[in-house]
């Protein structure tokens, strides 16, 4: 079985402090964080802190993307170009990406190789479906723009 990361072994309050410190420092200053942890009696390498920082940064990025997608979904504006569908697709893509990252980060022994292949196969099928939906959405948006431009052009011709 794979070894747990040294950061996962930290008490929860120390991990939460580290997450805040990483966020506030813009995911930098690993040497200083290593020193601060050492002063508290925790021996954590800056490489381990960096790996953890990357993981947290990816998670925050996914949260930001999901928040933006949710904002687009709840806008009260007209949806002529199907912006809500685009937001849903973006949200699903973000979720799939995050799942793939977590699967890749799973240490040896955490996920059975057969199960890993099955999961990746399902993801690949879903990505293909999602890609088709995205292409169809882009085509629809292009058609809407073309119709709007044609209507504007026709309206301009009919004005005295």
PDB file of C-alpha atoms in Angstrom:
ATOM      1  CA  UNK A   1       0.000   0.000   0.000  1.00  0.00           C
ATOM      2  CA  UNK A   2       1.213   3.507  -0.777  1.00  0.00           C
ATOM      3  CA  UNK A   3       2.641   5.748   1.889  1.00  0.00           C
ATOM      4  CA  UNK A   4       0.495   8.689   3.015  1.00  0.00           C
ATOM      5  CA  UNK A   5       1.962  12.092   2.251  1.00  0.00           C
ATOM      6  CA  UNK A   6       3.686  13.803   5.157  1.00  0.00           C
ATOM      7  CA  UNK A   7       1.229  16.679   4.852  1.00  0.00           C
ATOM      8  CA  UNK A   8      -1.786  14.366   5.084  1.00  0.00           C
ATOM      9  CA  UNK A   9      -0.341  13.141   8.392  1.00  0.00           C
ATOM     10  CA  UNK A  10      -0.425  16.678   9.841  1.00  0.00           C
ATOM     11  CA  UNK A  11      -3.212  17.588  12.265  1.00  0.00           C
ATOM     12  CA  UNK A  12      -6.175  19.113  10.455  1.00  0.00           C
ATOM     13  CA  UNK A  13      -5.709  22.580  11.977  1.00  0.00           C
ATOM     14  CA  UNK A  14      -2.074  22.656  10.793  1.00  0.00           C
ATOM     15  CA  UNK A  15      -3.131  21.566   7.274  1.00  0.00           C
ATOM     16  CA  UNK A  16      -5.788  24.307   7.195  1.00  0.00           C
ATOM     17  CA  UNK A  17      -3.165  26.849   8.332  1.00  0.00           C
ATOM     18  CA  UNK A  18      -0.828  25.619   5.573  1.00  0.00           C
ATOM     19  CA  UNK A  19      -3.596  25.947   2.957  1.00  0.00           C
ATOM     20  CA  UNK A  20      -4.284  29.534   4.054  1.00  0.00           C
ATOM     21  CA  UNK A  21      -0.565  30.349   4.092  1.00  0.00           C
ATOM     22  CA  UNK A  22      -0.132  28.914   0.589  1.00  0.00           C
ATOM     23  CA  UNK A  23      -3.099  30.891  -0.706  1.00  0.00           C
ATOM     24  CA  UNK A  24      -2.028  34.141   0.946  1.00  0.00           C
ATOM     25  CA  UNK A  25       1.529  33.788  -0.391  1.00  0.00           C
ATOM     26  CA  UNK A  26       0.281  33.160  -3.930  1.00  0.00           C
ATOM     27  CA  UNK A  27       1.541  29.573  -3.792  1.00  0.00           C
ATOM     28  CA  UNK A  28       5.158  30.596  -3.235  1.00  0.00           C
ATOM     29  CA  UNK A  29       7.569  30.966  -0.308  1.00  0.00           C
ATOM     30  CA  UNK A  30       7.993  27.238   0.238  1.00  0.00           C
ATOM     31  CA  UNK A  31      11.314  27.659   2.094  1.00  0.00           C
ATOM     32  CA  UNK A  32       9.693  29.974   4.626  1.00  0.00           C
ATOM     33  CA  UNK A  33       6.736  27.621   5.091  1.00  0.00           C
ATOM     34  CA  UNK A  34       9.139  24.721   5.594  1.00  0.00           C
ATOM     35  CA  UNK A  35      10.942  26.734   8.303  1.00  0.00           C
ATOM     36  CA  UNK A  36       7.696  27.741  10.019  1.00  0.00           C
ATOM     37  CA  UNK A  37       6.516  24.131  10.093  1.00  0.00           C
ATOM     38  CA  UNK A  38       9.907  22.990  11.404  1.00  0.00           C
ATOM     39  CA  UNK A  39       9.631  25.576  14.224  1.00  0.00           C
ATOM     40  CA  UNK A  40       6.326  23.929  15.183  1.00  0.00           C
ATOM     41  CA  UNK A  41       8.027  20.526  15.244  1.00  0.00           C
ATOM     42  CA  UNK A  42       6.904  19.223  11.838  1.00  0.00           C
ATOM     43  CA  UNK A  43       9.559  18.019   9.396  1.00  0.00           C
ATOM     44  CA  UNK A  44       8.027  18.580   5.960  1.00  0.00           C
ATOM     45  CA  UNK A  45      10.199  19.082   2.874  1.00  0.00           C
ATOM     46  CA  UNK A  46       9.652  22.074   0.626  1.00  0.00           C
ATOM     47  CA  UNK A  47       9.046  19.576  -2.210  1.00  0.00           C
ATOM     48  CA  UNK A  48       6.148  18.046  -0.281  1.00  0.00           C
ATOM     49  CA  UNK A  49       4.807  21.534   0.444  1.00  0.00           C
ATOM     50  CA  UNK A  50       5.128  22.404  -3.258  1.00  0.00           C
ATOM     51  CA  UNK A  51       3.265  19.246  -4.352  1.00  0.00           C
ATOM     52  CA  UNK A  52       0.526  19.981  -1.842  1.00  0.00           C
ATOM     53  CA  UNK A  53       0.428  23.616  -2.985  1.00  0.00           C
ATOM     54  CA  UNK A  54      -0.034  22.541  -6.603  1.00  0.00           C
ATOM     55  CA  UNK A  55      -2.868  20.235  -5.577  1.00  0.00           C
ATOM     56  CA  UNK A  56      -4.596  23.030  -3.617  1.00  0.00           C
ATOM     57  CA  UNK A  57      -4.029  25.530  -6.440  1.00  0.00           C
ATOM     58  CA  UNK A  58      -5.666  23.151  -8.955  1.00  0.00           C
ATOM     59  CA  UNK A  59      -8.574  22.644  -6.573  1.00  0.00           C
ATOM     60  CA  UNK A  60      -9.033  26.412  -6.158  1.00  0.00           C
ATOM     61  CA  UNK A  61      -8.871  26.821  -9.935  1.00  0.00           C
ATOM     62  CA  UNK A  62     -11.646  24.271 -10.334  1.00  0.00           C
ATOM     63  CA  UNK A  63     -13.696  26.069  -7.686  1.00  0.00           C
ATOM     64  CA  UNK A  64     -13.209  29.396  -9.487  1.00  0.00           C
ATOM     65  CA  UNK A  65     -14.282  27.822 -12.785  1.00  0.00           C
ATOM     66  CA  UNK A  66     -17.333  26.237 -11.169  1.00  0.00           C
ATOM     67  CA  UNK A  67     -18.246  29.545  -9.524  1.00  0.00           C
ATOM     68  CA  UNK A  68     -17.989  31.375 -12.839  1.00  0.00           C
ATOM     69  CA  UNK A  69     -20.105  28.702 -14.530  1.00  0.00           C
ATOM     70  CA  UNK A  70     -22.719  28.963 -11.782  1.00  0.00           C
ATOM     71  CA  UNK A  71     -22.764  32.745 -12.186  1.00  0.00           C
ATOM     72  CA  UNK A  72     -23.396  32.342 -15.910  1.00  0.00           C
ATOM     73  CA  UNK A  73     -26.150  29.826 -15.203  1.00  0.00           C
ATOM     74  CA  UNK A  74     -28.003  32.166 -12.890  1.00  0.00           C
ATOM     75  CA  UNK A  75     -27.761  35.331 -14.964  1.00  0.00           C
ATOM     76  CA  UNK A  76     -31.193  36.640 -15.779  1.00  0.00           C
ATOM     77  CA  UNK A  77     -30.226  37.861 -19.238  1.00  0.00           C
ATOM     78  CA  UNK A  78     -31.642  36.416 -22.430  1.00  0.00           C
ATOM     79  CA  UNK A  79     -29.934  33.245 -23.536  1.00  0.00           C
ATOM     80  CA  UNK A  80     -30.052  33.643 -27.316  1.00  0.00           C
ATOM     81  CA  UNK A  81     -26.613  32.121 -27.755  1.00  0.00           C
ATOM     82  CA  UNK A  82     -27.215  29.377 -25.189  1.00  0.00           C
ATOM     83  CA  UNK A  83     -24.671  30.705 -22.690  1.00  0.00           C
ATOM     84  CA  UNK A  84     -26.171  28.524 -19.963  1.00  0.00           C
ATOM     85  CA  UNK A  85     -25.474  25.368 -21.932  1.00  0.00           C
ATOM     86  CA  UNK A  86     -21.949  26.602 -22.511  1.00  0.00           C
ATOM     87  CA  UNK A  87     -21.585  27.169 -18.758  1.00  0.00           C
ATOM     88  CA  UNK A  88     -22.887  23.673 -17.983  1.00  0.00           C
ATOM     89  CA  UNK A  89     -20.457  22.146 -20.486  1.00  0.00           C
ATOM     90  CA  UNK A  90     -17.591  24.154 -18.960  1.00  0.00           C
ATOM     91  CA  UNK A  91     -18.626  23.016 -15.486  1.00  0.00           C
ATOM     92  CA  UNK A  92     -18.691  19.362 -16.532  1.00  0.00           C
ATOM     93  CA  UNK A  93     -15.342  19.711 -18.312  1.00  0.00           C
ATOM     94  CA  UNK A  94     -13.843  21.212 -15.157  1.00  0.00           C
ATOM     95  CA  UNK A  95     -15.239  18.389 -13.044  1.00  0.00           C
ATOM     96  CA  UNK A  96     -13.904  15.741 -15.443  1.00  0.00           C
ATOM     97  CA  UNK A  97     -10.491  17.413 -15.508  1.00  0.00           C
ATOM     98  CA  UNK A  98     -10.370  17.521 -11.710  1.00  0.00           C
ATOM     99  CA  UNK A  99     -11.317  13.828 -11.567  1.00  0.00           C
ATOM    100  CA  UNK A 100      -8.573  12.925 -14.025  1.00  0.00           C
ATOM    101  CA  UNK A 101      -6.037  14.911 -11.990  1.00  0.00           C
ATOM    102  CA  UNK A 102      -7.119  13.116  -8.805  1.00  0.00           C
ATOM    103  CA  UNK A 103      -6.863   9.760 -10.549  1.00  0.00           C
ATOM    104  CA  UNK A 104      -3.356  10.612 -11.764  1.00  0.00           C
ATOM    105  CA  UNK A 105      -2.359  11.796  -8.286  1.00  0.00           C
ATOM    106  CA  UNK A 106      -3.584   8.581  -6.701  1.00  0.00           C
ATOM    107  CA  UNK A 107      -0.530   6.812  -5.440  1.00  0.00           C
ATOM    108  CA  UNK A 108       0.362   3.306  -6.476  1.00  0.00           C
ATOM    109  CA  UNK A 109      -1.857   0.828  -4.706  1.00  0.00           C
ATOM    110  CA  UNK A 110      -4.682   3.297  -4.036  1.00  0.00           C
ATOM    111  CA  UNK A 111      -6.504   2.428  -7.251  1.00  0.00           C
ATOM    112  CA  UNK A 112      -6.519  -1.019  -8.807  1.00  0.00           C
ATOM    113  CA  UNK A 113      -4.991  -0.829 -12.339  1.00  0.00           C
ATOM    114  CA  UNK A 114      -8.061  -2.529 -13.864  1.00  0.00           C
ATOM    115  CA  UNK A 115     -10.354  -0.074 -12.102  1.00  0.00           C
ATOM    116  CA  UNK A 116      -8.144   2.823 -13.255  1.00  0.00           C
ATOM    117  CA  UNK A 117      -8.416   1.676 -16.901  1.00  0.00           C
ATOM    118  CA  UNK A 118     -12.190   1.266 -16.562  1.00  0.00           C
ATOM    119  CA  UNK A 119     -12.522   4.751 -15.070  1.00  0.00           C
ATOM    120  CA  UNK A 120     -10.357   6.309 -17.781  1.00  0.00           C
ATOM    121  CA  UNK A 121     -12.394   4.486 -20.431  1.00  0.00           C
ATOM    122  CA  UNK A 122     -15.621   5.935 -19.030  1.00  0.00           C
ATOM    123  CA  UNK A 123     -14.056   9.391 -18.876  1.00  0.00           C
ATOM    124  CA  UNK A 124     -12.889   9.108 -22.494  1.00  0.00           C
ATOM    125  CA  UNK A 125     -16.410   8.205 -23.638  1.00  0.00           C
ATOM    126  CA  UNK A 126     -17.897  11.081 -21.660  1.00  0.00           C
ATOM    127  CA  UNK A 127     -15.295  13.511 -22.984  1.00  0.00           C
ATOM    128  CA  UNK A 128     -16.173  12.447 -26.539  1.00  0.00           C
ATOM    129  CA  UNK A 129     -19.873  13.056 -25.868  1.00  0.00           C
ATOM    130  CA  UNK A 130     -19.099  16.376 -24.229  1.00  0.00           C
ATOM    131  CA  UNK A 131     -16.877  17.414 -27.133  1.00  0.00           C
ATOM    132  CA  UNK A 132     -19.667  16.664 -29.607  1.00  0.00           C
ATOM    133  CA  UNK A 133     -22.059  18.727 -27.510  1.00  0.00           C
ATOM    134  CA  UNK A 134     -19.549  21.573 -27.429  1.00  0.00           C
ATOM    135  CA  UNK A 135     -19.082  21.457 -31.214  1.00  0.00           C
ATOM    136  CA  UNK A 136     -22.860  21.436 -31.749  1.00  0.00           C
ATOM    137  CA  UNK A 137     -23.228  24.356 -29.351  1.00  0.00           C
ATOM    138  CA  UNK A 138     -20.568  26.377 -31.193  1.00  0.00           C
ATOM    139  CA  UNK A 139     -22.339  25.631 -34.484  1.00  0.00           C
ATOM    140  CA  UNK A 140     -25.656  26.779 -32.999  1.00  0.00           C
ATOM    141  CA  UNK A 141     -24.058  29.971 -31.647  1.00  0.00           C
ATOM    142  CA  UNK A 142     -22.562  30.701 -35.058  1.00  0.00           C
ATOM    143  CA  UNK A 143     -25.946  30.225 -36.728  1.00  0.00           C
ATOM    144  CA  UNK A 144     -27.608  32.557 -34.202  1.00  0.00           C
ATOM    145  CA  UNK A 145     -24.968  35.236 -34.872  1.00  0.00           C
ATOM    146  CA  UNK A 146     -25.435  34.860 -38.632  1.00  0.00           C
ATOM    147  CA  UNK A 147     -29.227  35.175 -38.322  1.00  0.00           C
ATOM    148  CA  UNK A 148     -28.871  38.226 -36.071  1.00  0.00           C
ATOM    149  CA  UNK A 149     -26.480  39.877 -38.520  1.00  0.00           C
ATOM    150  CA  UNK A 150     -28.824  39.104 -41.410  1.00  0.00           C
ATOM    151  CA  UNK A 151     -31.800  40.518 -39.501  1.00  0.00           C
ATOM    152  CA  UNK A 152     -29.827  43.669 -38.668  1.00  0.00           C
ATOM    153  CA  UNK A 153     -28.773  44.001 -42.281  1.00  0.00           C
ATOM    154  CA  UNK A 154     -32.361  43.563 -43.497  1.00  0.00           C
ATOM    155  CA  UNK A 155     -33.606  46.100 -40.955  1.00  0.00           C
ATOM    156  CA  UNK A 156     -30.980  48.593 -42.148  1.00  0.00           C
ATOM    157  CA  UNK A 157     -32.080  48.166 -45.755  1.00  0.00           C
ATOM    158  CA  UNK A 158     -35.732  48.786 -44.868  1.00  0.00           C
ATOM    159  CA  UNK A 159     -35.010  52.068 -43.063  1.00  0.00           C
ATOM    160  CA  UNK A 160     -35.568  55.238 -45.183  1.00  0.00           C
TER     161      UNK A 160
END
